[in-house]
XYZ file of C-alpha atoms in Angstrom:
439
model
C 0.000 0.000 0.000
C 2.806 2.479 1.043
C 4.700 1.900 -2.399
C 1.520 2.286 -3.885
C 1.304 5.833 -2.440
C 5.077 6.490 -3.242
C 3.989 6.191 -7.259
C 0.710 8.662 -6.496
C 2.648 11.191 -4.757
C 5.971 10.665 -7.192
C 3.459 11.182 -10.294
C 1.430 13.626 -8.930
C 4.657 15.997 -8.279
C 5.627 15.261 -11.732
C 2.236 16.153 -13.049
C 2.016 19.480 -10.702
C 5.748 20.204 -10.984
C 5.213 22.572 -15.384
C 2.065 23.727 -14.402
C 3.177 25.725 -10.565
C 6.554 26.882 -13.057
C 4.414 28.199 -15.563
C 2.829 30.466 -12.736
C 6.109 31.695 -11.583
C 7.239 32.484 -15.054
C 3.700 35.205 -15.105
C 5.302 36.782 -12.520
C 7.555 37.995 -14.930
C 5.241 40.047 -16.279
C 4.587 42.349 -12.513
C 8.314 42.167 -11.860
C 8.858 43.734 -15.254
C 6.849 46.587 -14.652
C 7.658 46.836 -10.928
C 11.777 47.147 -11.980
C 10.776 49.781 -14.448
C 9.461 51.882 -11.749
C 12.003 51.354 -9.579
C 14.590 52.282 -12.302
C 12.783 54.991 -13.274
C 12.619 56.310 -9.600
C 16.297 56.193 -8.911
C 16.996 58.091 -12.285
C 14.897 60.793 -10.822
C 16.706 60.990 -7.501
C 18.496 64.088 -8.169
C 15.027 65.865 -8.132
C 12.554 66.035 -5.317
C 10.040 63.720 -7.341
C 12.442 60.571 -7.133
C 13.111 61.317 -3.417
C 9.343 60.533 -3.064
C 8.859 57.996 -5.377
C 11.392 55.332 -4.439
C 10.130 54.741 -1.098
C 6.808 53.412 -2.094
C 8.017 51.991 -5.252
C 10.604 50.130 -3.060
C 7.781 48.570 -0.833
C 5.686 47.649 -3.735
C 8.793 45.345 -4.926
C 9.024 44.166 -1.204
C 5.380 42.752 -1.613
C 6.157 41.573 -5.159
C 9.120 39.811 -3.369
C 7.293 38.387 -1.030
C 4.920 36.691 -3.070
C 7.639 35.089 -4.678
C 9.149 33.929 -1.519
C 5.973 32.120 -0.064
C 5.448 30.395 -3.043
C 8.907 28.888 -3.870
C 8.707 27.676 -0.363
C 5.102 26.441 -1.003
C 6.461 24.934 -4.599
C 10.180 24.235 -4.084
C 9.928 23.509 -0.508
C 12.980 26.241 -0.166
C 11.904 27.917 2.804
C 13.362 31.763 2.083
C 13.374 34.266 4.808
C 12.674 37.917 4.811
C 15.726 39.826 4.707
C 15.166 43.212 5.228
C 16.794 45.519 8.008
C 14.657 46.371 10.718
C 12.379 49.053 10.309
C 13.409 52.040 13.029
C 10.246 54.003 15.020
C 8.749 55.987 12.231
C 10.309 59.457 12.131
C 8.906 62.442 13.714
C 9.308 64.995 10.693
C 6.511 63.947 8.023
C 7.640 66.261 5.747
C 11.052 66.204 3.451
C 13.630 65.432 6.192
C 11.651 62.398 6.913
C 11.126 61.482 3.366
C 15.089 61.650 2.738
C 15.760 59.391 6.058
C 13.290 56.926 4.747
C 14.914 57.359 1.324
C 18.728 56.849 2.717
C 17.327 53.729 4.693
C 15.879 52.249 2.183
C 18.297 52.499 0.037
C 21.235 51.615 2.215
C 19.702 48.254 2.640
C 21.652 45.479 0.617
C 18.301 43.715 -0.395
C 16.824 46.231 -1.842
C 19.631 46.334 -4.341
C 19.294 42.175 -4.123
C 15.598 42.683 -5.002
C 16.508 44.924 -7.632
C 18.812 42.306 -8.993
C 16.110 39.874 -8.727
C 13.190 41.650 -10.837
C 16.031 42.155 -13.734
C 17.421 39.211 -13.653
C 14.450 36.672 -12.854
C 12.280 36.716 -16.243
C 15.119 35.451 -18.164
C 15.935 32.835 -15.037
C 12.897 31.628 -14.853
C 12.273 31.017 -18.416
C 15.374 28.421 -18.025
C 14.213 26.892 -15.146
C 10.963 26.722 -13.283
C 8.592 27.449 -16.163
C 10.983 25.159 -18.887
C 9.355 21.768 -18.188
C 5.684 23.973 -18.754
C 6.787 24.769 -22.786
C 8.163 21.609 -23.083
C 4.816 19.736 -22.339
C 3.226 22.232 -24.508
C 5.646 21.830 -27.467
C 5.273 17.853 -27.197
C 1.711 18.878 -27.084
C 1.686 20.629 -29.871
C 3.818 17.984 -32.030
C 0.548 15.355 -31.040
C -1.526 18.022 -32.293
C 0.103 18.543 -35.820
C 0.426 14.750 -36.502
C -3.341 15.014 -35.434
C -4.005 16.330 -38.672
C -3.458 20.259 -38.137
C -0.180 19.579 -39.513
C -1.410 19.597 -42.921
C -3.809 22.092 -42.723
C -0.688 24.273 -41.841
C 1.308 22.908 -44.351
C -1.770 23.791 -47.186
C -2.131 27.014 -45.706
C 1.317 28.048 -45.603
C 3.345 25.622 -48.126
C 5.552 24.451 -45.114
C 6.422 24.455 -41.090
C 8.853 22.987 -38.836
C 8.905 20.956 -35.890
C 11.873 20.484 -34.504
C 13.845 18.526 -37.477
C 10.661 17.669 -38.882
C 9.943 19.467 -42.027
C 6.207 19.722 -42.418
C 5.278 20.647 -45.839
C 2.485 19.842 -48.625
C 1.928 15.695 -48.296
C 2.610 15.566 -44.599
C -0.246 13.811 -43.812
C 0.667 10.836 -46.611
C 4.576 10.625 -44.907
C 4.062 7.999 -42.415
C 7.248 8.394 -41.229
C 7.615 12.145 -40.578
C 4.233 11.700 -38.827
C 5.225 8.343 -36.472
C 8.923 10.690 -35.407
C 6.601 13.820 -34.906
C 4.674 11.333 -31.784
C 7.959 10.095 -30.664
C 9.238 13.663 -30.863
C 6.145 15.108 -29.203
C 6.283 12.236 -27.057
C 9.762 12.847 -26.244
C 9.243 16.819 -25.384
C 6.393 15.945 -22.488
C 8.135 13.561 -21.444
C 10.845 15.354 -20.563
C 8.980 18.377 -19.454
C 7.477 15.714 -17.117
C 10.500 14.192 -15.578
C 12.455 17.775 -15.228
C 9.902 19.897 -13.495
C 10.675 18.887 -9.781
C 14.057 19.386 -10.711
C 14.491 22.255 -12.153
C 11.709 23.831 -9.717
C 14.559 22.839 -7.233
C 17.096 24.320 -9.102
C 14.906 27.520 -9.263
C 14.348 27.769 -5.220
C 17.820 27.818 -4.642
C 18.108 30.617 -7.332
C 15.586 32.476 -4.738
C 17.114 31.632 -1.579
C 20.627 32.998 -2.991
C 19.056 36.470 -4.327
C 16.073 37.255 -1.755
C 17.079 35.470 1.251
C 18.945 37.039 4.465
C 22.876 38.002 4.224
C 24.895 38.043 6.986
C 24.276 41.307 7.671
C 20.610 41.593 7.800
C 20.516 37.702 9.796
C 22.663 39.365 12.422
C 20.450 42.718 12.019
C 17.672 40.355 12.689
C 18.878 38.542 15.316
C 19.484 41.621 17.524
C 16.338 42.683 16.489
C 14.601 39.582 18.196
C 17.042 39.500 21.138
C 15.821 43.076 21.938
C 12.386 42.247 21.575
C 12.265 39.269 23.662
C 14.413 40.528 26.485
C 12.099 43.473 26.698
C 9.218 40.709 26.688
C 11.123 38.746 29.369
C 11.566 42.439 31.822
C 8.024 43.208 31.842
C 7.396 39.611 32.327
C 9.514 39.334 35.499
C 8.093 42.780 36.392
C 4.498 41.490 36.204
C 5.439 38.590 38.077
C 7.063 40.409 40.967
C 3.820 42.755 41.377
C 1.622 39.427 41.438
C 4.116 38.082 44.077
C 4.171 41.091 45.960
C 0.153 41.785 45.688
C -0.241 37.941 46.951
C 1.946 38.546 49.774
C 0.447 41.563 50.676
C -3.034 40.561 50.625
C -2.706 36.740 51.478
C 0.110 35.834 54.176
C 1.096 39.310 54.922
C -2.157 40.445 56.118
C -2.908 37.033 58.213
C 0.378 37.389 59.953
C -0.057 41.107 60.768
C -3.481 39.945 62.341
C -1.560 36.969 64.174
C 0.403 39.331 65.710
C -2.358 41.920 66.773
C -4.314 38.547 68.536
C -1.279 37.404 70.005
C -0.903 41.171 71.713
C -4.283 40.733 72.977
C -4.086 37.024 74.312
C -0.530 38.499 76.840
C -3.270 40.469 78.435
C -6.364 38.303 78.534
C -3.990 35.374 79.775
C -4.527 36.470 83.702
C -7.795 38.374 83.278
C -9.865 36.179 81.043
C -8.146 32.727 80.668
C -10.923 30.955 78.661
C -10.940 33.908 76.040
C -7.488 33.289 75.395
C -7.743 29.887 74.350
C -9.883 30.643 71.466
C -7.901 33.720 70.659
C -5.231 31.237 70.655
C -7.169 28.281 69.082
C -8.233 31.218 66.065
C -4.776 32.179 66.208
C -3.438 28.503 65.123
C -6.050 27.985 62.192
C -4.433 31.483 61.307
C -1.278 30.092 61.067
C -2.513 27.031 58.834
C -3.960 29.527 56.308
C -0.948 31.853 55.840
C 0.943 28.299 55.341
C -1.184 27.153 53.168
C -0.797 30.182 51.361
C 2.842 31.043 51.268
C 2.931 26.725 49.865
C 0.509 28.359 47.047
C 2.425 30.841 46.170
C 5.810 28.761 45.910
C 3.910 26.314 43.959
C 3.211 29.490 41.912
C 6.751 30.556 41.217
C 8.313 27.235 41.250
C 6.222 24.349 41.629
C 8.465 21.644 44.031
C 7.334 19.071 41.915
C 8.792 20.751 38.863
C 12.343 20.832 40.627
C 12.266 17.591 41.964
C 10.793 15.127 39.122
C 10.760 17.450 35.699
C 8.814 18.924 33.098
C 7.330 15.595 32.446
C 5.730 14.375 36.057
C 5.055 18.118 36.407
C 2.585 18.197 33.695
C 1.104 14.575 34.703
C 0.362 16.512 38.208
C -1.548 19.205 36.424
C -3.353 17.110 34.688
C -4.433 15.286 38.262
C -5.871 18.648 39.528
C -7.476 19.590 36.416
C -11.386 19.624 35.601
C -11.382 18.302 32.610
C -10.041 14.527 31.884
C -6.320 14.838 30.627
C -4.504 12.173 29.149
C -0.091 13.000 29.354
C 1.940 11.415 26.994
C 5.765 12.106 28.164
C 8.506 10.733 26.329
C 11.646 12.595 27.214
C 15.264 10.916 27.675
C 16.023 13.352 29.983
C 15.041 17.080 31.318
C 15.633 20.070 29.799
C 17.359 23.222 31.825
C 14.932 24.444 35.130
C 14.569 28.482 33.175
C 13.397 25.860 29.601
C 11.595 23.591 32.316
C 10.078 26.482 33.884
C 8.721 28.030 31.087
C 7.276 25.108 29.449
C 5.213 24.033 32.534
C 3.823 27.821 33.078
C 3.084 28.294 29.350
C 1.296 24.387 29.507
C -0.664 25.045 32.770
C -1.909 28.444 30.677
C -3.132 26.751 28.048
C -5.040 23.798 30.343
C -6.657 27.083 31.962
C -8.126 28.339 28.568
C -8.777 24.985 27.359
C -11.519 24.845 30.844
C -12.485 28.507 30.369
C -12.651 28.418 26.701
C -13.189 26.033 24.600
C -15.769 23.779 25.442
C -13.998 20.339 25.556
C -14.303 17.185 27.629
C -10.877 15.460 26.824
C -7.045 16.777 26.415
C -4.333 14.591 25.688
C -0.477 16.461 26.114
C 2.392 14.810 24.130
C 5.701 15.639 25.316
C 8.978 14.658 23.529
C 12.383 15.577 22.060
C 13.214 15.498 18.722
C 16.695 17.230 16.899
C 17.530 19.007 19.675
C 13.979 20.709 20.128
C 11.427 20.272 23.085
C 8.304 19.671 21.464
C 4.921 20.104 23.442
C 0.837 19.025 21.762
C -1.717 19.794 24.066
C -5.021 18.563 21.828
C -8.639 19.519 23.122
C -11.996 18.176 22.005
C -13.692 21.033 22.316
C -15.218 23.750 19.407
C -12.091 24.910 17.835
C -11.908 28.585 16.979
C -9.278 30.100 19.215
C -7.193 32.473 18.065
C -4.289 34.659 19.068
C -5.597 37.656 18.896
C -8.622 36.517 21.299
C -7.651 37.434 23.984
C -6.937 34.148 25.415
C -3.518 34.218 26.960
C -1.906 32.455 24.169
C -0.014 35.392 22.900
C 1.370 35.923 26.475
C 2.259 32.570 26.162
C 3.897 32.872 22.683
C 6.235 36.076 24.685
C 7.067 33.401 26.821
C 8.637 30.858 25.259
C 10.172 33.661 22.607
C 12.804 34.349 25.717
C 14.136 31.087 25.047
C 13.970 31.302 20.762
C 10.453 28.912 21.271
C 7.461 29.033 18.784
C 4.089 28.472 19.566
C 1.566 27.099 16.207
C -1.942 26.785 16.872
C -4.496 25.261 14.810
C -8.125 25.707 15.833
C -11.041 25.456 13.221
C -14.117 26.047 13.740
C -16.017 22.799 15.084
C -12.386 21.682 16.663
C -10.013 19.849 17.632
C -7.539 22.912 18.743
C -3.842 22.266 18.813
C -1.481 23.946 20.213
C 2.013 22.966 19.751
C 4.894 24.203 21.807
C 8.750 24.280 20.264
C 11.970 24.901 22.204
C 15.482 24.482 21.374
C 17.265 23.096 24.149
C 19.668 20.196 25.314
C 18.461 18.032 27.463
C 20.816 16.473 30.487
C 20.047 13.576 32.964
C 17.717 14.150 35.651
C 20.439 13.245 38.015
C 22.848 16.004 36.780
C 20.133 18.832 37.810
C 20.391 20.572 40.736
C 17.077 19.300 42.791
């Protein structure tokens, strides 16, 4: 059955492969007239009018570019990032001052001039490669077609035509052997058309990846731009943390040992006057005691759940799951445990998402799948429920998405209407024996 679906998927590629070229070669026709503008617009920049015009002309190519970036990787399966600089805070002067920083940015950025490269250089490219194996089908096409019978019309009409090394001229149509090597020839042009489109498709991603993906430059541009982000993610994190810390303390614990101590003041001077009134006082006093405990144990459990420290991400979550309301199945198949800040993380951002999935969505069952795979921690949670969450809800799942971004993790959800949700969790990390972590 398997090599069955090998063939179907190995023919179906073959059959797809001309047709998704052919597409990519029409975009030769926008990126024509988008690097005539843009030519156009630099030969103006010694006036006022090309200071204006590249900007915008510059951003229309960035969306052109884009296109062709999402669907190479959609076609090619060559995944091409975006390479452009960071974009600063948008300048305070709207008028020319602002215009000529926008204009120096812009053009100070290597891809533009990559892009640039790209829209002069591509129709000719792509002709060559990606949309090749689509003419070639057609030509075979065609040679099926004139050995059809159109062959002689055309040969009547005009006195003669060629195909390839076939001359087609008046008695075509009689020459049986001129018609059998038109098939084979025909034949022999789809066939090949066929067989190279994957290829050459190939050949034509890596074409894109060299000319609009990231240089060094921009990736490290990039980077920093990401570190910044997320570390100013991770400060207000820690800062929001630290007020719910403090606000829990000062409304929980702090506030039932203040009143401990104002009882205890007034049992020293009941203790000779009123013995029996102490006892309670003192009895009241005790229960007191238990609460704040009980308490201060929450709020541990709250910053660091003992659990967590002492048996890992993966019994941490399978504790959750104990104290939760709906019925949760934990699938844990880790070798070892990840860092405690990675650890940490994981079983906040995990807990969040069993809170929305009981607020939320609806659902009876969750099942959590936990495992390692190429040096990434990899975390399902899967609900039952009616599907439809996004991350712009308001849901918590952007907060949780902040996160994990501290430690380079990605959060994908996938929630149709009608369900099941799926959220999926992915952090690099190494992972180290359980025994080598500090308990």
């Amino acid at each position: 059955m398997s090599g069955e679906l090998t063939k179907e998927n190995w023919a179906a590629e073959r059959l797809r492969a001309p047709w998704h070229g052919f597409r990519l070669g029409l975009l030769a026709f926008p990126a024509l007239a988008v690097s005539t503008l843009l030519i156009t617009s630099y030969s103006l920049v010694t006036s006022v009018v090309g200071i204006l015009m590249v900007p915008p002309v510059v951003m229309l190519a960035r969306s052109l570019m884009n296109v062709y970036r999402d669907l190479i990787g959609k076609w090619t399966g060559v995944q091409i990032e975006r390479p452009y600089l960071p974009e600063p805070p948008e300048e305070e002067d709207p008028g020319f001052v602002g215009q000529w920083n926008r204009f120096l940015r812009l053009s100070s950025d290597p891809a533009t001039w990559r892009d640039m490269a790209w829209l002069i250089a591509d129709p000719i490219v792509v002709f060559f490669t990606a949309a090749l194996p689509f003419y070639l089908v057609a030509y075979g096409l065609w040679g099926l077609i004139l050995a059809g019978g159109v062959g002689d019309v055309i040969a009547d009409a005009n006195g003669q035509e060629w195909y390839g090394f076939i001359h087609i001229e008046e008695g075509y149509a009689d020459n049986g052997v001129k018609m059998t090597a038109t098939v084979l020839l025909g034949t022999v042009f789809m066939v090949a058309g066929f067989l190279s489109g994957p290829r050459l498709l190939k050949v034509y991603g890596r074409w894109g990846q060299l000319l609009l993906g990231p240089t060094e430059k921009s990736k490290l541009a990039l980077r920093v731009q990401h570190l910044t982000e997320t570390r100013s993610d991770a400060v207000d994190a820690s800062a929001a943390e630290l007020r719910r810390i403090e606000r829990d303390l000062h409304d929980g614990a702090q506030a039932r040992l203040v009143a401990m101590g104002m009882t205890l003041g007034a049992i020293e001077h009941l203790l000779d006057k009123d013995p029996a009134k102490a006892r309670l006082l003192l009895a009241e006093t005790r229960q007191s005691s238990a609460k704040a405990l009980h308490e201060l144990r929450d709020l541990v459990r709250g910053i660091h759940p003992p659990v967590l420290a002492d048996r890992g991400i993966g019994d941490a979550v399978k504790a959750l799951a104990l104290d939760h309301p709906l019925q949760v199945e934990v699938t844990s198949t880790l070798p070892g445990r990840p860092q405690p800040p990675v650890e940490s993380a994981t079983y906040f951002a995990v807990s969040e998402i069993l809170t929305n999935a009981a607020k939320h969505s609806g659902a009876s069952r969750v099942w959590i799948d936990l495992r390692y795979d190429n040096g990434f921690l990899r975390i399902t949670v899967t609900d039952d429920g009616q599907g439809g969450a996004t991350l712009e809800g308001g849901t918590g799942l952007r907060g949780i998405e902040r996160r994990i971004g501290t430690f380079d993790g990605v959060l994908a959800l996938n929630s149709p209407l009608g369900g099941p949700t799926i959220v999926t969790l992915e952090l690099p990390c190494e992972l180290s024996s359980p025994k080598t972590l500090p308990s």
